[in-house]
mmCIF file of C-alpha atoms in Angstrom:
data_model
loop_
_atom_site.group_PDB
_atom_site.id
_atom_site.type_symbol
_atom_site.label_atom_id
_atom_site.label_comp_id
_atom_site.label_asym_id
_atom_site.label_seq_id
_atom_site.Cartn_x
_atom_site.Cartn_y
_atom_site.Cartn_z
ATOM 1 C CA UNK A 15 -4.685 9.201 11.465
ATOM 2 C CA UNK A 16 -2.020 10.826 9.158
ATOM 3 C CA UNK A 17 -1.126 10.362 5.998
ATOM 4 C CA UNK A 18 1.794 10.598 3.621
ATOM 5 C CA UNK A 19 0.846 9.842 -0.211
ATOM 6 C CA UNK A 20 1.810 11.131 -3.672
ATOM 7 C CA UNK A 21 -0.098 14.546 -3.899
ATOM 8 C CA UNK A 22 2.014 16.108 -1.633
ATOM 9 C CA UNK A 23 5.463 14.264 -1.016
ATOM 10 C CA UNK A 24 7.664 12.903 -4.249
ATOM 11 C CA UNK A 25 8.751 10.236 -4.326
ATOM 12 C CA UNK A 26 12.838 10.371 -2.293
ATOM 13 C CA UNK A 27 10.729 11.779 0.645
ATOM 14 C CA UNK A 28 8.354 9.041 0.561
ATOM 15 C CA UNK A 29 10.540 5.876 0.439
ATOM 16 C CA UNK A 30 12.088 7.181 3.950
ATOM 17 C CA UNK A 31 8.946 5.883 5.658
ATOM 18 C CA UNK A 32 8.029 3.189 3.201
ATOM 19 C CA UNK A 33 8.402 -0.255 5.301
ATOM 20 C CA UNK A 34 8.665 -3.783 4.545
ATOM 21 C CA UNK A 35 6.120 -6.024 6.862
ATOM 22 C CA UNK A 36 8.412 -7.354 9.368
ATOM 23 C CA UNK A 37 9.220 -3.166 10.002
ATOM 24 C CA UNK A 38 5.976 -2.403 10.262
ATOM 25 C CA UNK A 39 5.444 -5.279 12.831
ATOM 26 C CA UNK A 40 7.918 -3.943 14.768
ATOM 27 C CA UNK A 41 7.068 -0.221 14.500
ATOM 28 C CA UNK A 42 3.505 -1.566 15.229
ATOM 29 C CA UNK A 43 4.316 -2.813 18.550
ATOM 30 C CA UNK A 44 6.310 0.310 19.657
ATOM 31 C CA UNK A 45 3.866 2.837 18.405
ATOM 32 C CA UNK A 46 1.375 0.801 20.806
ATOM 33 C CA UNK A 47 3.396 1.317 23.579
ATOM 34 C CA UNK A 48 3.210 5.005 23.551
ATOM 35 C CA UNK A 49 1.226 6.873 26.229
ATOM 36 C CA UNK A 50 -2.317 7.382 25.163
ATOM 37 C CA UNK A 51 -2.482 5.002 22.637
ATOM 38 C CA UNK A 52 -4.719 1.710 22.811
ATOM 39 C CA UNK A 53 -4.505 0.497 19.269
ATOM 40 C CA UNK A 54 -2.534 1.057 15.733
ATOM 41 C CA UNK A 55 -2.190 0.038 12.423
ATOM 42 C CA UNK A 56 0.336 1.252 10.141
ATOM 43 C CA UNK A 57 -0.328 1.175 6.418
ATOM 44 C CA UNK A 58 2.668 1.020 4.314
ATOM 45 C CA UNK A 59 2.364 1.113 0.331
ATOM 46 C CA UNK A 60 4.368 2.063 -2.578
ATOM 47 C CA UNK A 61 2.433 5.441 -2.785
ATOM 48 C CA UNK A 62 1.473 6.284 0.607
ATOM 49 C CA UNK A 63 2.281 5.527 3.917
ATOM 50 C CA UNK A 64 -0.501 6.385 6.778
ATOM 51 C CA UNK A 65 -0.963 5.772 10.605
ATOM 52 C CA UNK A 66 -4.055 4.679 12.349
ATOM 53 C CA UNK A 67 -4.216 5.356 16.301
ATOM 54 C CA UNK A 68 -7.032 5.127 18.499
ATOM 55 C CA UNK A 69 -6.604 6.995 21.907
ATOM 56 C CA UNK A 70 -7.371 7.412 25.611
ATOM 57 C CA UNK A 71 -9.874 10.717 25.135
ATOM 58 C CA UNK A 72 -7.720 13.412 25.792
ATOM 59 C CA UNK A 73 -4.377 11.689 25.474
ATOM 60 C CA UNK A 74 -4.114 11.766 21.220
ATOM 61 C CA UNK A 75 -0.352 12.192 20.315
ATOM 62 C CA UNK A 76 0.234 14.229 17.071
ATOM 63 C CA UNK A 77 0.570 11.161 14.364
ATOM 64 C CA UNK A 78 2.771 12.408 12.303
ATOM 65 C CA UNK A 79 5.426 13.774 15.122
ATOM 66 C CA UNK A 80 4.986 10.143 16.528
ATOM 67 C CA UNK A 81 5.616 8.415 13.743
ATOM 68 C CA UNK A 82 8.952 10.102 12.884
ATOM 69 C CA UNK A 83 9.898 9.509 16.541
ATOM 70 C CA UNK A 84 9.646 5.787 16.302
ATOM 71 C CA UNK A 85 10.832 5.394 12.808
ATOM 72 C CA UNK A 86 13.954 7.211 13.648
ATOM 73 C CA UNK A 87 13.711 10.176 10.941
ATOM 74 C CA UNK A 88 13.402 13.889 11.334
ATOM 75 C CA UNK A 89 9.882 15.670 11.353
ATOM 76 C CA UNK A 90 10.837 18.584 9.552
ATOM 77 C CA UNK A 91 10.782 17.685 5.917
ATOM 78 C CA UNK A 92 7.458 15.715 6.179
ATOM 79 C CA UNK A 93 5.678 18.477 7.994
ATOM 80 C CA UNK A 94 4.028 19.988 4.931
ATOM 81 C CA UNK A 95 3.326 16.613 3.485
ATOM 82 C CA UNK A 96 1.920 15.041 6.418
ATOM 83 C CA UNK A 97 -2.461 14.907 6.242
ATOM 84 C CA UNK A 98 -3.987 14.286 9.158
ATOM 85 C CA UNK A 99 -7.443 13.368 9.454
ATOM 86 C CA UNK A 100 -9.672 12.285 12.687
ATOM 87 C CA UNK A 101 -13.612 10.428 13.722
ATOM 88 C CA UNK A 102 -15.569 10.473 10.321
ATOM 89 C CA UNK A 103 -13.238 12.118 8.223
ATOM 90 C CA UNK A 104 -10.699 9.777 8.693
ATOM 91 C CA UNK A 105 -12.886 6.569 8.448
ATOM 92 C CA UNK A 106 -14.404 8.069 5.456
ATOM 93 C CA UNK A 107 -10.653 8.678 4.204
ATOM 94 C CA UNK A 108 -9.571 5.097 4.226
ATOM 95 C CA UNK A 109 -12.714 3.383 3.131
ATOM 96 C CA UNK A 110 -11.693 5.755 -0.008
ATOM 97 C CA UNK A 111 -8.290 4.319 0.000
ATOM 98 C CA UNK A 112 -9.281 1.041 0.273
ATOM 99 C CA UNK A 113 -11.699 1.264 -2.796
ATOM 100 C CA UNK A 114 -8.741 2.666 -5.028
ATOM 101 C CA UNK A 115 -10.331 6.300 -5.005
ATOM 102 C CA UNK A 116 -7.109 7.768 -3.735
ATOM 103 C CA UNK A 117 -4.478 5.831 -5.514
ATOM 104 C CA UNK A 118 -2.178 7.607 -8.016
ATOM 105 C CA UNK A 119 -3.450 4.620 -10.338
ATOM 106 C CA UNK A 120 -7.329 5.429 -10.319
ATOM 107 C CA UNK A 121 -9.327 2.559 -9.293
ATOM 108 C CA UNK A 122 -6.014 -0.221 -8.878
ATOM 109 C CA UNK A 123 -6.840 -3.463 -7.855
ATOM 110 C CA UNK A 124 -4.164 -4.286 -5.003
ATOM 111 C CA UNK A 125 -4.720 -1.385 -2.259
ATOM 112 C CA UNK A 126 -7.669 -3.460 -0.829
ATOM 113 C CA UNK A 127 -5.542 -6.558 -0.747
ATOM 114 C CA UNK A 128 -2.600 -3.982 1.241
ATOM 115 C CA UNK A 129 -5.529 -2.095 3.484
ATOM 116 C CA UNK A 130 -6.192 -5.915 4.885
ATOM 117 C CA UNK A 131 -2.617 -7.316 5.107
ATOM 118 C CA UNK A 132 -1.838 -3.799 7.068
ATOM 119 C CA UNK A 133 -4.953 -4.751 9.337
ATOM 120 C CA UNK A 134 -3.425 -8.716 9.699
ATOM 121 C CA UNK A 135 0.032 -7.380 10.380
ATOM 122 C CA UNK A 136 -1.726 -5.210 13.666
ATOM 123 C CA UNK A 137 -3.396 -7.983 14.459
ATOM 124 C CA UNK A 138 -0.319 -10.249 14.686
ATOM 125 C CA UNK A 139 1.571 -7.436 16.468
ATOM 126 C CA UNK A 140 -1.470 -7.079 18.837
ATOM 127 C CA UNK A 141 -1.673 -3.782 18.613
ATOM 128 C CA UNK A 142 -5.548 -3.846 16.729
ATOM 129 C CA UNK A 143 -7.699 -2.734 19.311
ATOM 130 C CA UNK A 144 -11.520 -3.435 18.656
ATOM 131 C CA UNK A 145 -11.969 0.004 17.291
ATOM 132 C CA UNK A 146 -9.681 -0.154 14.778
ATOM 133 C CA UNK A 147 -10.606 -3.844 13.829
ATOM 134 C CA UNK A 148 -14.130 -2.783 13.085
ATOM 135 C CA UNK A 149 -12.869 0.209 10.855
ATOM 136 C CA UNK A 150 -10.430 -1.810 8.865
ATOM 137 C CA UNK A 151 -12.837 -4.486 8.554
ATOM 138 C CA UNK A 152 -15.284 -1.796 7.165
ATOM 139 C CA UNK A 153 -12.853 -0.493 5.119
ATOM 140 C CA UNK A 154 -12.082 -3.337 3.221
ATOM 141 C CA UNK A 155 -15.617 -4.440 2.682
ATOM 142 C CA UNK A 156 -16.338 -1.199 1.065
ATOM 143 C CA UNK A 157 -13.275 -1.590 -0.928
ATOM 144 C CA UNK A 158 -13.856 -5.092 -2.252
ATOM 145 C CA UNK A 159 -17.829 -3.681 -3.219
ATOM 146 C CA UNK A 160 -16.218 -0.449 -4.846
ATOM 147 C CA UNK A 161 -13.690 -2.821 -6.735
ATOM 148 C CA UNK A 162 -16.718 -4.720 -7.428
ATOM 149 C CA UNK A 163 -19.566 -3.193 -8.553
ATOM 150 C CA UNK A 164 -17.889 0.675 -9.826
ATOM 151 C CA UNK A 165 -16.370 0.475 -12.945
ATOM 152 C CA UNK A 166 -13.276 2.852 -13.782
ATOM 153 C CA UNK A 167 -13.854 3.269 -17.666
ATOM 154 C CA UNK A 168 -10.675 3.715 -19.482
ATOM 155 C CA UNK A 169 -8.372 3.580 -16.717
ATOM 156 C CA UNK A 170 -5.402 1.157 -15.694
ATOM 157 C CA UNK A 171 -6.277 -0.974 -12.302
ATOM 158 C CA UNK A 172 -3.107 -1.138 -11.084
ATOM 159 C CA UNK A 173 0.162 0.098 -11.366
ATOM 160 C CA UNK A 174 1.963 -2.812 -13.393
ATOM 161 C CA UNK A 175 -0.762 -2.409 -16.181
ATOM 162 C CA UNK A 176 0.040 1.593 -16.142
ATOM 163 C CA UNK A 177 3.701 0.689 -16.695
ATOM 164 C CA UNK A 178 2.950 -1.904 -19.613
ATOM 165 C CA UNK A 179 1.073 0.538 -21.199
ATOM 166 C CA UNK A 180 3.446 3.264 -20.514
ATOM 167 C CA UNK A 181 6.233 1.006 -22.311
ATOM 168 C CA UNK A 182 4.295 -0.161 -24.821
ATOM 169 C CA UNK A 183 3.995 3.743 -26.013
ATOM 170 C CA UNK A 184 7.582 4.591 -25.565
ATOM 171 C CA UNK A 185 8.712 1.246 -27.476
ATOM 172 C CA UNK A 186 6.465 1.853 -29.850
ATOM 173 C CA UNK A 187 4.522 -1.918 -29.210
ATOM 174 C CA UNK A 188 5.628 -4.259 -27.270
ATOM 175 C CA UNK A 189 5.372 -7.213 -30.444
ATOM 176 C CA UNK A 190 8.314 -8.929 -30.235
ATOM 177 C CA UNK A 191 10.363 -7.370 -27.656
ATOM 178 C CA UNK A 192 12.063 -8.765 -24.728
ATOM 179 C CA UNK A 193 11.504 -8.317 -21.142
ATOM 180 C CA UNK A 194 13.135 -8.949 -17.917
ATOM 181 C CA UNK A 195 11.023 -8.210 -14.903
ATOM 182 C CA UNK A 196 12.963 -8.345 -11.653
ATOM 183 C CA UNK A 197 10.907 -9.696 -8.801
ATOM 184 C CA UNK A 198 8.653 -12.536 -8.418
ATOM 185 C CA UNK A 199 5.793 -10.752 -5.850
ATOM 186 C CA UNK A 200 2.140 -10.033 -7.037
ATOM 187 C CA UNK A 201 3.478 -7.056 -9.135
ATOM 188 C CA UNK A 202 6.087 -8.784 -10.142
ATOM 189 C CA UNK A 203 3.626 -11.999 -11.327
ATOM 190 C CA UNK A 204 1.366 -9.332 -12.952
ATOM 191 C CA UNK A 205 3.747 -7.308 -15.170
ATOM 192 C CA UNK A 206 5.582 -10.718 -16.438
ATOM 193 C CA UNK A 207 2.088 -11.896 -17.421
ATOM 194 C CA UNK A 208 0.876 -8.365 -18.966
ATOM 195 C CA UNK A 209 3.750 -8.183 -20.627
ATOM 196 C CA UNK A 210 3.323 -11.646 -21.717
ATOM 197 C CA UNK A 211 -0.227 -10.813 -22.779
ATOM 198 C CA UNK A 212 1.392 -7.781 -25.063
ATOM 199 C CA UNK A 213 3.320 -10.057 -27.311
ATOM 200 C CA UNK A 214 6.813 -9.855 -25.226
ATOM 201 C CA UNK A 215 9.317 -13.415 -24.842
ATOM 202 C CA UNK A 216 9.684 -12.604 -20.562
ATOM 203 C CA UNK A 217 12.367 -13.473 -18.638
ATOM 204 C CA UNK A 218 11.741 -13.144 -14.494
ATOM 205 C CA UNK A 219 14.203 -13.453 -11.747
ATOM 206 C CA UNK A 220 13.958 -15.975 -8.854
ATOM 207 C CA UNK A 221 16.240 -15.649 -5.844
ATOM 208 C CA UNK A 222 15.333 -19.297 -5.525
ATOM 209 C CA UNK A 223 12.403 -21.909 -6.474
ATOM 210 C CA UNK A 224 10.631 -24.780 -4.204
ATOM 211 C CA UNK A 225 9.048 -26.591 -5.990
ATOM 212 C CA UNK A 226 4.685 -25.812 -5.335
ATOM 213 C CA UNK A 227 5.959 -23.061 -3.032
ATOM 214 C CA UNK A 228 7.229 -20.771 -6.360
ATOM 215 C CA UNK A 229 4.739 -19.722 -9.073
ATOM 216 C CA UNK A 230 6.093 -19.002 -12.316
ATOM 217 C CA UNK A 231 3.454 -16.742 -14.987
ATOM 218 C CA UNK A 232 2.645 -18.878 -17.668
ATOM 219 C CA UNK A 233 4.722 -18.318 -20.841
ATOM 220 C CA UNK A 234 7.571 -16.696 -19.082
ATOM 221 C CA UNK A 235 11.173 -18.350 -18.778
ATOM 222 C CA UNK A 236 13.578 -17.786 -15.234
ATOM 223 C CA UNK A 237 16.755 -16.584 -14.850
ATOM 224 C CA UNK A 238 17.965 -16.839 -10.912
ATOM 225 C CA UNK A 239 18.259 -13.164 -9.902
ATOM 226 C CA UNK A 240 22.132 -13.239 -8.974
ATOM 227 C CA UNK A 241 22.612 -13.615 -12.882
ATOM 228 C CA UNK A 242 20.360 -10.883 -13.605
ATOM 229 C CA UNK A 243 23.390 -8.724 -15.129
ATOM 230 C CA UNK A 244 24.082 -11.290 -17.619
ATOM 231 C CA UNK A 245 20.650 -12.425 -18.536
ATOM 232 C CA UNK A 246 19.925 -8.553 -19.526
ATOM 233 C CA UNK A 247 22.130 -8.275 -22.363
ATOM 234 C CA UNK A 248 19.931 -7.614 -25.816
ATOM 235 C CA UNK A 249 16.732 -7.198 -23.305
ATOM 236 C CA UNK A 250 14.862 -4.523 -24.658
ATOM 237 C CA UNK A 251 13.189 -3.602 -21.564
ATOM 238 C CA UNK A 252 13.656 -3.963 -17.542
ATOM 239 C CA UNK A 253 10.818 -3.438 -15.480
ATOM 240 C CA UNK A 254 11.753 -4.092 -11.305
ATOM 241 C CA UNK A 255 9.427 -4.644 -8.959
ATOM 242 C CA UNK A 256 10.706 -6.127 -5.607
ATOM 243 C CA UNK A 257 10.948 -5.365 -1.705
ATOM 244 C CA UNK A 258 14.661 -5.435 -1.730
ATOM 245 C CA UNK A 259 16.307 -2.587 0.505
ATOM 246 C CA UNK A 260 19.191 -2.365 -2.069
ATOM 247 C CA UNK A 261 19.216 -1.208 -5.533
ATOM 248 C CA UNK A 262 18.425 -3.977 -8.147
ATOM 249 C CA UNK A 263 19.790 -1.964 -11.074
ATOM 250 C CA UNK A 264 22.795 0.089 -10.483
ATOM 251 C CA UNK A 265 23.753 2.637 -13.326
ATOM 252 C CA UNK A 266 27.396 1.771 -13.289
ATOM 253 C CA UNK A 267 26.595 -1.933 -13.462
ATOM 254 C CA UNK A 268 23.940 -1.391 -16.284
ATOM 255 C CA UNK A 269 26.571 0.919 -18.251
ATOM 256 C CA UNK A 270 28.883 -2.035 -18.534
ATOM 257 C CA UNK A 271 27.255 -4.123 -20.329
ATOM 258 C CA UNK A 272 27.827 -4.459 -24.265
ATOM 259 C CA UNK A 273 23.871 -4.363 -25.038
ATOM 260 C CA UNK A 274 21.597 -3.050 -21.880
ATOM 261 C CA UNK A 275 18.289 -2.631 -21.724
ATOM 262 C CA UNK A 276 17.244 1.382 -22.778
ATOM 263 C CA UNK A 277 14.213 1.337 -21.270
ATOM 264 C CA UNK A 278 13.613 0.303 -17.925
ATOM 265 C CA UNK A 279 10.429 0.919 -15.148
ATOM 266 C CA UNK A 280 10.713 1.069 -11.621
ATOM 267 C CA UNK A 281 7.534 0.009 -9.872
ATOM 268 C CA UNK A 282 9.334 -0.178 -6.161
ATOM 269 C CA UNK A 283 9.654 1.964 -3.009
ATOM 270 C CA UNK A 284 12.543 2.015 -1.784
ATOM 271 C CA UNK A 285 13.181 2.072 -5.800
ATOM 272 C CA UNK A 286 14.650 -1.061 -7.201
ATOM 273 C CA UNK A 287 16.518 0.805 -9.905
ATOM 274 C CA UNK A 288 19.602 3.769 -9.032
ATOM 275 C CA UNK A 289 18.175 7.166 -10.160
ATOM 276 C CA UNK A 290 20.840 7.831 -11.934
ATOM 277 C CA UNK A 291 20.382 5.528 -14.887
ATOM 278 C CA UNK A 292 17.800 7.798 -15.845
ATOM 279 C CA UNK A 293 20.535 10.514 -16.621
ATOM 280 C CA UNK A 294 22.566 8.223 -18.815
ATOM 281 C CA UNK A 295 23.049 9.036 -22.062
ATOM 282 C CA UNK A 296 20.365 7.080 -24.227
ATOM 283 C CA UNK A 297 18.471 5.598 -21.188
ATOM 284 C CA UNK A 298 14.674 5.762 -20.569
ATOM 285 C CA UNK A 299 13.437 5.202 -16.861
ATOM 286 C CA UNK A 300 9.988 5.369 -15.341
ATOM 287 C CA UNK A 301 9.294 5.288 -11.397
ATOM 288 C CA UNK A 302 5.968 5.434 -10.095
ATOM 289 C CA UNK A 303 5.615 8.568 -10.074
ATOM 290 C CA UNK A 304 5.501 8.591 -13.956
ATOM 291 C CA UNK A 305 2.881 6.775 -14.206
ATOM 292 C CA UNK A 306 -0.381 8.245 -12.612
ATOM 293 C CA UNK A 307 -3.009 10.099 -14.211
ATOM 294 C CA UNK A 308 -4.792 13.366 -13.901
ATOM 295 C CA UNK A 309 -5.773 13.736 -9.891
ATOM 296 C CA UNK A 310 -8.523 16.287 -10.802
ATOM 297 C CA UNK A 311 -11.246 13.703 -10.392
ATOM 298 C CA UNK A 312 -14.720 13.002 -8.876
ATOM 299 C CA UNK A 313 -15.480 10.129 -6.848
ATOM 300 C CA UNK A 314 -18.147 8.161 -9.419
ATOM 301 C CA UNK A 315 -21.453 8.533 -7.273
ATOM 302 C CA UNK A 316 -22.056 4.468 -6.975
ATOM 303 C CA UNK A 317 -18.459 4.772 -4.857
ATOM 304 C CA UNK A 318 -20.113 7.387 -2.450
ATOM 305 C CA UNK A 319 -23.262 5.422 -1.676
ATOM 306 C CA UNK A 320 -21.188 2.392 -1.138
ATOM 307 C CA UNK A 321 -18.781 4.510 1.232
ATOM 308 C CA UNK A 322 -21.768 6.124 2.866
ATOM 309 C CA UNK A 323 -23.451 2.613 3.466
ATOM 310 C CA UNK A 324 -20.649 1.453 5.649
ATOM 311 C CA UNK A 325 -19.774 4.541 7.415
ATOM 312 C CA UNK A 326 -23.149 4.375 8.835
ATOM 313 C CA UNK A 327 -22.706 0.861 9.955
ATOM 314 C CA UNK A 328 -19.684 1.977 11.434
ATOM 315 C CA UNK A 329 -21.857 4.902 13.601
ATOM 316 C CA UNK A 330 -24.418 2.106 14.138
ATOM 317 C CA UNK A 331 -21.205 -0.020 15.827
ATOM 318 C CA UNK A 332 -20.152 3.210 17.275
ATOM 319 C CA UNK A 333 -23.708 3.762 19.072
ATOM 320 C CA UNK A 334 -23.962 0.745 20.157
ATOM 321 C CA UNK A 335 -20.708 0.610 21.818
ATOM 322 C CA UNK A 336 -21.248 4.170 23.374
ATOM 323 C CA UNK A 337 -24.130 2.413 25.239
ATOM 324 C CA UNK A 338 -22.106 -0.431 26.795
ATOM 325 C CA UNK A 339 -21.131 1.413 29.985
ATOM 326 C CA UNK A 340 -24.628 2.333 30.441
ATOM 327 C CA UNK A 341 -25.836 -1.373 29.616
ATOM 328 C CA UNK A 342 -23.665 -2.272 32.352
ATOM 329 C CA UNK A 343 -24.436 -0.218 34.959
ATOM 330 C CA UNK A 344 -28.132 -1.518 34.471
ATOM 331 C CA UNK A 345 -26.893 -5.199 34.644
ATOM 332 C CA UNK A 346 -25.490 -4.219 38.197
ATOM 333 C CA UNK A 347 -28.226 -2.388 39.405
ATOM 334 C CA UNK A 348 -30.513 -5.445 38.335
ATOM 335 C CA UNK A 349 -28.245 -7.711 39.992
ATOM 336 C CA UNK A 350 -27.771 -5.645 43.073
ATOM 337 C CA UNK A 351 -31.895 -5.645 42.979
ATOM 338 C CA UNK A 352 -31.382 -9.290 43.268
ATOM 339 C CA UNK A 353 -29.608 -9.989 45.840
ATOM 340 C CA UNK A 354 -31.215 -7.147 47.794
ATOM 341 C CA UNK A 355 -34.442 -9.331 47.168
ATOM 342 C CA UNK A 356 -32.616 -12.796 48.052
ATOM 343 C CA UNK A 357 -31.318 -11.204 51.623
ATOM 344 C CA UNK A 358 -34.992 -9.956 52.500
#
């Protein structure tokens, strides 16, 4: 595998491989059809985006290199950024990920959630050999147990509750304020209802509503998203969190209007909101990358006996498959006993 994540690449490097589902279906399938390569699953997230092959013995392409190829980018600026990892290490690497022990936001809640939809998108692609649906499967069992059963004292689970709390310091409470959050996903959902939770009267964008199909936080009010412009006038705060390829917020667009928002939070790669409002006179914005904590940090010791646990279920898998050639060369030479027996 190789890996490209927020130690090591900010964040206008990483949004050229960040990819929306139906991209990473389709890179899926073309990755698979590579020489050497007999399964993949790519793993695409705000903060990180990582590649999982498994490979004819002999035949492993360089990951990174490969990647860029299909995605249609250059190598050269991700070649210091890129981490690749192989056998243990990188087993051992995502179980981490899945259990939030190498997220930016320490401990968050959705990367196990992302770790299995990147293992159902393979799957649909057909590109999840069994190797790779074993470790994913692993992987997200330890992550659900880590999520579980470790407890990250003192530290926001996910990235919507680091930007509410984030805002809440820079607006000095949140008591009273207005919101608009742009985007009605799961982070979208979450920071309308954390927001909601601080005290805020939220407004959210829809694009467009079915009824029982569209769920609306509780307390929050709507405001279709092609009137977003209009509906942010006297907002105190903007906080974006979509999939869209294009830029939700555009600085020209925001400087026209008679009362914007000052503070705004982009929780989106690609980002939602245009850089540039951040160098306006008077405006506040936050990207992810504003919003993690100190990285110096050891893995809580009830995390590394659950990671340890399923690695070695892994190994047992990994035994026991080793032995399958073996098993059935016995099978023949019993059956070849057989009928050896039956023609005498």
């Amino acid at each position: 595998m190789t890996g490209l994540d927020w130690h090591k690449a900010p964040i206008d490097l990483r949004e050229s491989l960040s990819f929306t589902r139906s991209r990473v279906l389709e890179l899926d399938r073309r990755l698979w059809s590579r020489d050497g390569v007999e399964g993949c699953v790519l793993l695409s997230t705000c903060n990180r985006t990582e590649l999982y092959l498994s490979c004819e013995p002999g035949a492993e392409p360089d990951p990174g290199r490969l990647l860029c190829a299909v995605a249609g980018v250059p190598y050269a600026p991700f070649a210091d950024a890129f981490v690749t990892r192989s056998g243990e290490k990188a087993a051992r690497h995502l179980m981490e990920v899945a259990g939030g022990l190498r997220s930016q936001i320490w401990g968050e809640d959705q990367i196990v959630t992302q770790v299995k939809a990147a293992a159902a998108a393979a799957r649909e692609a057909g590109t999840a050999d069994g190797v790779l649906e074993t470790l994913f499967r692993n992987a997200a069992a330890a992550g659900k147990e880590i999520k579980t059963r470790v407890r990250f004292i003192g530290v926001p689970r996910s990235a919507a509750r680091a930007a509410v709390d984030r805002l809440d310091q820079t607006l000095g409470g949140l008591t009273g304020k207005r919101a608009m959050v742009i985007g009605n996903g799961e982070m979208g959902r979450l920071a309308a209802s954390l927001l909601h939770q601080a005290g805020c009267s939220v407004t959210i964008t829809l694009r467009s509503y079915h009824h029982g199909e569209t769920v609306v936080p509780a307390g929050c009010s709507v405001t279709p998203y092609e009137e977003r412009y209009s509906a942010m006038g006297g907002m105190d705060l903007v906080l974006s969190a979509t999939t869209s390829p294009h830029y939700t917020v555009t600085a020209w667009e925001l400087a026209e209007l008679t009362h914007p928002p000052k503070v705004l939070a982009d929780l989106a790669i690609p980002r939602d909101i245009e850089p540039q409002v951040g160098t306006l006179p008077g405006f506040t914005l936050y990207n992810v990358d504003d919003l993690g904590v100190d990285t110096s940090r050891e893995i809580p010791q009830e995390a590394v006996a659950i990671v340890e646990k399923y690695l070695d279920r892994l190994g047992q898998w990994e035994n026991y498959r080793s032995c399958l050639p073996s098993l059935e060369r016995v099978k023949q030479a019993v059956a070849a006993r057989v009928l050896s027996t039956d023609l005498e």
